[in-house]
Amino acid sequence: MDKLLLQEIEQCRKEMITLSNKYKLTSEVVVETSRKLDNLLNQYQLRDVSNK
């Protein structure tokens, strides 16, 4: 399960880098992708904390 989440995080991170090179950092598409990445990272962190 964590492996899938890590793959999603990496894919979203790459997408955000690509978009931020193409658009302004304040553009809606970059901000939305950043929020998505934040949510994925929060999910991962919550799982990591709950497994300790």
Short mmCIF file of N, CA and C in Angstrom, two decimals:
data_model
loop_
_atom_site.label_atom_id
_atom_site.label_comp_id
_atom_site.label_asym_id
_atom_site.label_seq_id
_atom_site.Cartn_x
_atom_site.Cartn_y
_atom_site.Cartn_z
N MET A 1 0.82 -1.20 0.00
CA MET A 1 0.00 0.00 0.00
C MET A 1 0.87 1.26 0.00
N ASP A 2 1.88 1.29 0.85
CA ASP A 2 2.77 2.45 0.89
C ASP A 2 3.53 2.61 -0.42
N LYS A 3 3.83 1.51 -1.06
CA LYS A 3 4.55 1.56 -2.34
C LYS A 3 3.73 2.30 -3.38
N LEU A 4 2.45 2.03 -3.42
CA LEU A 4 1.55 2.71 -4.36
C LEU A 4 1.48 4.20 -4.04
N LEU A 5 1.36 4.52 -2.77
CA LEU A 5 1.31 5.91 -2.36
C LEU A 5 2.61 6.64 -2.72
N LEU A 6 3.72 5.99 -2.51
CA LEU A 6 5.01 6.59 -2.87
C LEU A 6 5.11 6.83 -4.38
N GLN A 7 4.57 5.92 -5.16
CA GLN A 7 4.56 6.10 -6.61
C GLN A 7 3.70 7.30 -7.00
N GLU A 8 2.56 7.44 -6.34
CA GLU A 8 1.68 8.58 -6.60
C GLU A 8 2.37 9.89 -6.24
N ILE A 9 3.06 9.88 -5.11
CA ILE A 9 3.79 11.07 -4.67
C ILE A 9 4.84 11.45 -5.71
N GLU A 10 5.61 10.48 -6.15
CA GLU A 10 6.67 10.75 -7.12
C GLU A 10 6.10 11.25 -8.44
N GLN A 11 5.02 10.65 -8.89
CA GLN A 11 4.39 11.07 -10.14
C GLN A 11 3.87 12.50 -10.02
N CYS A 12 3.24 12.81 -8.92
CA CYS A 12 2.70 14.16 -8.70
C CYS A 12 3.83 15.18 -8.59
N ARG A 13 4.91 14.81 -7.94
CA ARG A 13 6.07 15.68 -7.80
C ARG A 13 6.65 16.02 -9.18
N LYS A 14 6.79 15.01 -10.01
CA LYS A 14 7.32 15.23 -11.37
C LYS A 14 6.38 16.12 -12.18
N GLU A 15 5.09 15.88 -12.02
CA GLU A 15 4.10 16.68 -12.74
C GLU A 15 4.18 18.14 -12.30
N MET A 16 4.33 18.36 -11.01
CA MET A 16 4.42 19.73 -10.51
C MET A 16 5.67 20.43 -11.03
N ILE A 17 6.78 19.72 -11.08
CA ILE A 17 8.02 20.31 -11.61
C ILE A 17 7.83 20.69 -13.08
N THR A 18 7.25 19.79 -13.85
CA THR A 18 7.00 20.07 -15.27
C THR A 18 6.10 21.28 -15.44
N LEU A 19 5.02 21.31 -14.68
CA LEU A 19 4.07 22.43 -14.79
C LEU A 19 4.69 23.74 -14.34
N SER A 20 5.48 23.69 -13.28
CA SER A 20 6.09 24.93 -12.78
C SER A 20 7.15 25.47 -13.73
N ASN A 21 7.71 24.63 -14.56
CA ASN A 21 8.64 25.10 -15.59
C ASN A 21 7.90 25.73 -16.77
N LYS A 22 6.65 25.35 -16.92
CA LYS A 22 5.86 25.83 -18.05
C LYS A 22 4.99 27.05 -17.69
N TYR A 23 4.47 27.07 -16.46
CA TYR A 23 3.56 28.12 -16.02
C TYR A 23 4.15 28.85 -14.81
N LYS A 24 3.55 29.97 -14.48
CA LYS A 24 3.93 30.69 -13.27
C LYS A 24 3.58 29.84 -12.05
N LEU A 25 4.35 30.02 -10.99
CA LEU A 25 4.10 29.25 -9.77
C LEU A 25 2.73 29.54 -9.17
N THR A 26 2.19 30.69 -9.47
CA THR A 26 0.88 31.06 -8.93
C THR A 26 -0.28 30.66 -9.84
N SER A 27 0.02 30.02 -10.96
CA SER A 27 -1.06 29.61 -11.86
C SER A 27 -1.92 28.54 -11.18
N GLU A 28 -3.15 28.51 -11.57
CA GLU A 28 -4.11 27.59 -10.95
C GLU A 28 -3.69 26.13 -11.06
N VAL A 29 -3.19 25.75 -12.21
CA VAL A 29 -2.81 24.35 -12.43
C VAL A 29 -1.63 23.95 -11.53
N VAL A 30 -0.69 24.85 -11.33
CA VAL A 30 0.46 24.54 -10.47
C VAL A 30 0.01 24.49 -9.01
N VAL A 31 -0.82 25.43 -8.61
CA VAL A 31 -1.31 25.47 -7.23
C VAL A 31 -2.13 24.22 -6.92
N GLU A 32 -2.99 23.82 -7.82
CA GLU A 32 -3.80 22.62 -7.61
C GLU A 32 -2.93 21.37 -7.50
N THR A 33 -1.93 21.28 -8.33
CA THR A 33 -1.03 20.13 -8.28
C THR A 33 -0.23 20.14 -6.98
N SER A 34 0.15 21.31 -6.54
CA SER A 34 0.86 21.43 -5.26
C SER A 34 -0.03 20.98 -4.10
N ARG A 35 -1.29 21.35 -4.14
CA ARG A 35 -2.23 20.91 -3.10
C ARG A 35 -2.39 19.39 -3.12
N LYS A 36 -2.47 18.85 -4.30
CA LYS A 36 -2.59 17.39 -4.43
C LYS A 36 -1.36 16.71 -3.83
N LEU A 37 -0.19 17.23 -4.14
CA LEU A 37 1.04 16.68 -3.59
C LEU A 37 1.06 16.82 -2.07
N ASP A 38 0.65 17.96 -1.57
CA ASP A 38 0.57 18.16 -0.11
C ASP A 38 -0.32 17.11 0.54
N ASN A 39 -1.46 16.86 -0.06
CA ASN A 39 -2.38 15.86 0.49
C ASN A 39 -1.77 14.46 0.48
N LEU A 40 -1.10 14.13 -0.59
CA LEU A 40 -0.44 12.82 -0.67
C LEU A 40 0.65 12.69 0.39
N LEU A 41 1.43 13.74 0.55
CA LEU A 41 2.49 13.72 1.57
C LEU A 41 1.91 13.63 2.98
N ASN A 42 0.81 14.31 3.21
CA ASN A 42 0.14 14.22 4.51
C ASN A 42 -0.35 12.80 4.78
N GLN A 43 -0.91 12.17 3.77
CA GLN A 43 -1.36 10.79 3.91
C GLN A 43 -0.20 9.88 4.27
N TYR A 44 0.90 10.07 3.59
CA TYR A 44 2.08 9.24 3.85
C TYR A 44 2.59 9.46 5.27
N GLN A 45 2.65 10.69 5.68
CA GLN A 45 3.14 11.01 7.02
C GLN A 45 2.21 10.42 8.09
N LEU A 46 0.92 10.50 7.88
CA LEU A 46 -0.03 9.94 8.84
C LEU A 46 0.12 8.43 8.95
N ARG A 47 0.33 7.78 7.83
CA ARG A 47 0.54 6.32 7.84
C ARG A 47 1.83 5.97 8.56
N ASP A 48 2.86 6.77 8.32
CA ASP A 48 4.16 6.52 8.95
C ASP A 48 4.05 6.68 10.47
N VAL A 49 3.36 7.70 10.92
CA VAL A 49 3.20 7.95 12.36
C VAL A 49 2.36 6.85 13.00
N SER A 50 1.32 6.41 12.33
CA SER A 50 0.44 5.39 12.90
C SER A 50 1.09 4.01 12.95
N ASN A 51 2.13 3.80 12.15
CA ASN A 51 2.83 2.52 12.14
C ASN A 51 3.94 2.44 13.18
N LYS A 52 4.16 3.50 13.90
CA LYS A 52 5.22 3.51 14.92
C LYS A 52 4.69 3.17 16.28
#
